[in-house]
Tab-separated table of C-alpha atoms in Angstrom:
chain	number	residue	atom	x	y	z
A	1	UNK	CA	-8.438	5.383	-3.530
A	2	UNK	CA	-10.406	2.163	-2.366
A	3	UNK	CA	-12.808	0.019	-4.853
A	4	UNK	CA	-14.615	-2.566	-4.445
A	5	UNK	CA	-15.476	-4.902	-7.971
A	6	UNK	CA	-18.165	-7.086	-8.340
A	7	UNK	CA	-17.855	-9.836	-10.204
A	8	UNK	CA	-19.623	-13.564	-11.052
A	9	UNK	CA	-23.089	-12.505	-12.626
A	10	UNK	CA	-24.612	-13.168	-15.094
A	11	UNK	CA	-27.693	-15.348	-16.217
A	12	UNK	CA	-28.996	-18.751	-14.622
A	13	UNK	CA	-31.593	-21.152	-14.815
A	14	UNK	CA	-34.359	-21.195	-11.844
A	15	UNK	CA	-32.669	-23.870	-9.043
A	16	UNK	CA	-28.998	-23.358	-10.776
A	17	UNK	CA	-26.016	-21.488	-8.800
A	18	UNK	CA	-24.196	-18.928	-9.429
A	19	UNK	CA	-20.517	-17.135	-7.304
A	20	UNK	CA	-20.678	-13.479	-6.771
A	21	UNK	CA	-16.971	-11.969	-5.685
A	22	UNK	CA	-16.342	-8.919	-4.342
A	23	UNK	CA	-12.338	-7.839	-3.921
A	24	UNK	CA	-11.225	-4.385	-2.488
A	25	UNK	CA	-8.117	-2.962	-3.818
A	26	UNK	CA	-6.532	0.270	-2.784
A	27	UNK	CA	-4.849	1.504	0.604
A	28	UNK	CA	-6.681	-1.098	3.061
A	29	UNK	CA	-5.399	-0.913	6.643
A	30	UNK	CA	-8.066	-3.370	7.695
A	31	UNK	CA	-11.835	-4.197	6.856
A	32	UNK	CA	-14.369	-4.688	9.143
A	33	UNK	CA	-18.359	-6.309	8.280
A	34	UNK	CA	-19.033	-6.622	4.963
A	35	UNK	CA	-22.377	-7.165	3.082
A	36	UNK	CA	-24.150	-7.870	-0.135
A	37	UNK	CA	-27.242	-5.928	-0.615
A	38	UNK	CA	-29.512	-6.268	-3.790
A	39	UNK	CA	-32.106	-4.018	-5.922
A	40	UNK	CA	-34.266	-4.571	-8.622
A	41	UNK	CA	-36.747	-2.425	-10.647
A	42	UNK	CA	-39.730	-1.165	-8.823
A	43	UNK	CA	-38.675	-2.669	-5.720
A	44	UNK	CA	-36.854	-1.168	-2.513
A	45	UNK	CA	-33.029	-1.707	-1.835
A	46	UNK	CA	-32.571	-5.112	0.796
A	47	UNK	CA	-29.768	-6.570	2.451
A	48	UNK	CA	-28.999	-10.149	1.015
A	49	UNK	CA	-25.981	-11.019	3.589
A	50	UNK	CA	-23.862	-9.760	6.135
A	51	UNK	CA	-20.612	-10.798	7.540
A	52	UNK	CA	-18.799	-8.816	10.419
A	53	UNK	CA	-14.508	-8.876	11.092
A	54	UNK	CA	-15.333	-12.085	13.296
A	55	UNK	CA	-17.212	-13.927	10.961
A	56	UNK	CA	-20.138	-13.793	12.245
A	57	UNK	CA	-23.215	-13.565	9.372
A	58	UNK	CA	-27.150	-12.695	8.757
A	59	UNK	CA	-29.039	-13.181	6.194
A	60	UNK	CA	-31.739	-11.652	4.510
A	61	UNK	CA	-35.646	-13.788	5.033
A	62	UNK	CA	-35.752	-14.294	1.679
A	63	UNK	CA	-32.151	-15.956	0.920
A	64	UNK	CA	-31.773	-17.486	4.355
A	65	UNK	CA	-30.544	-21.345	4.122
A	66	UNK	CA	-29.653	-20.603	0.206
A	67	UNK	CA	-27.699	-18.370	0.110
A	68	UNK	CA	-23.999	-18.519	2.166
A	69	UNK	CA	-21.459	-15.070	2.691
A	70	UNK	CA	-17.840	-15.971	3.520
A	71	UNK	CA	-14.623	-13.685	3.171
A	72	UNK	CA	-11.176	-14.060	2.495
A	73	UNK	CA	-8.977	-11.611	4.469
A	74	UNK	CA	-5.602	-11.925	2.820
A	75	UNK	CA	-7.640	-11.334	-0.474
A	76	UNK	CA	-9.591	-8.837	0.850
A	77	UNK	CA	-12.622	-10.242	-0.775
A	78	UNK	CA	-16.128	-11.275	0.188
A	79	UNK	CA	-18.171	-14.207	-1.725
A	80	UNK	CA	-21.721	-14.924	-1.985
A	81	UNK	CA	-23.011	-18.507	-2.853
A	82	UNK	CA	-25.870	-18.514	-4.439
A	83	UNK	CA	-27.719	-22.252	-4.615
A	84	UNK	CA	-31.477	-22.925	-5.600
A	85	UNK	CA	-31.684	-19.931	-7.336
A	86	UNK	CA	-35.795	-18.142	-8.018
A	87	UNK	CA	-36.268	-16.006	-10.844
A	88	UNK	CA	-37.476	-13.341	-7.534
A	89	UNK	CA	-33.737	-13.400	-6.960
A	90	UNK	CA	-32.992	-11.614	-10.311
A	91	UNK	CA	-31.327	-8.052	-9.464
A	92	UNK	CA	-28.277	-6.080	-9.595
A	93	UNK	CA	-26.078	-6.875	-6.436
A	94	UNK	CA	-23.659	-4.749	-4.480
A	95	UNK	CA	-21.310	-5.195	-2.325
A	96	UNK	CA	-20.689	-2.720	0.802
A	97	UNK	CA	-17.543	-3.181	2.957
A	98	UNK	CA	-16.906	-0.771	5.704
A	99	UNK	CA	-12.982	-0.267	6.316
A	100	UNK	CA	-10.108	1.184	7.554
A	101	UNK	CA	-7.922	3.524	5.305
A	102	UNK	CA	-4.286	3.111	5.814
A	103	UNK	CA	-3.493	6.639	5.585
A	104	UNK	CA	-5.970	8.389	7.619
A	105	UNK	CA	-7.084	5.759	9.435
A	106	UNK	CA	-10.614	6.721	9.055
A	107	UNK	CA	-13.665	3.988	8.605
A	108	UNK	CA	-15.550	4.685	5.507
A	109	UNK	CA	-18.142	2.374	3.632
A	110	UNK	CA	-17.351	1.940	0.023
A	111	UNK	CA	-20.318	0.445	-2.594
A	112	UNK	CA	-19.740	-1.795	-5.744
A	113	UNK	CA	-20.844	-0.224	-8.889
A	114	UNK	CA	-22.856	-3.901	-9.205
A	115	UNK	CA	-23.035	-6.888	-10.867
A	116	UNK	CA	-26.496	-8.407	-12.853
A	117	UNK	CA	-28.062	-11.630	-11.382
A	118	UNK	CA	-30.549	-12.821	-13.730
A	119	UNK	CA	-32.827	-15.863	-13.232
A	120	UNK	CA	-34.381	-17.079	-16.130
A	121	UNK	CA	-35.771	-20.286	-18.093
């Protein structure tokens, strides 16, 4: 009933930038913190960015004053802005929003199915 697609990967050089978007689509009554969390092979799942209803954010150690989170209500869609990219940043990102379904009115957290960063020269 809800989705969330990723979308904006793909492959970059080390220092280049790159646009991740994540829009949810479906019976949406409201959304409330969203976040972008990150995995690679061998390595254990980590948040990148978080951004709660109020716009408040937190960043991951590792991305902090690189990397930016912002959201567009109306669109129901959360960015990530990804500048001075490291090949260490290569990884399949997700997106997580935790929302309100309009019929039930239950919360639920709903995942991205992911989209490939790859940093490369």
């Amino acid at each position: 009933q809800v989705q969330l697609v990723e979308s904006g990967g793909g492959l970059v050089q080390p220092g280049g930038s790159l646009r991740l978007s994540c829009a949810a689509s479906g019976s949406i009554f409201s959304i409330n913190a969203m976040g972008w969390y990150r995995q690679a092979p061998g390595k254990q799942r980590e948040l990148v960015a978080h951004i709660t209803s109020g716009g408040s954010t937190n960043y991951g150690d590792s991305v902090k004053g690189r990397f930016t989170i912002s959201r567009d209500d109306a669109k129901h869609t959360v960015y990530l802005q990804m500048n001075s990219l490291k090949p260490e940043d290569t990884a399949v990102y997700y997106c997580n929003g935790n929302l309100k379904v309009r019929k039930s009115g239950m919360n639920y957290s709903y995942w991205g199915q992911g989209t490939q960063v790859t940093v490369s020269s």
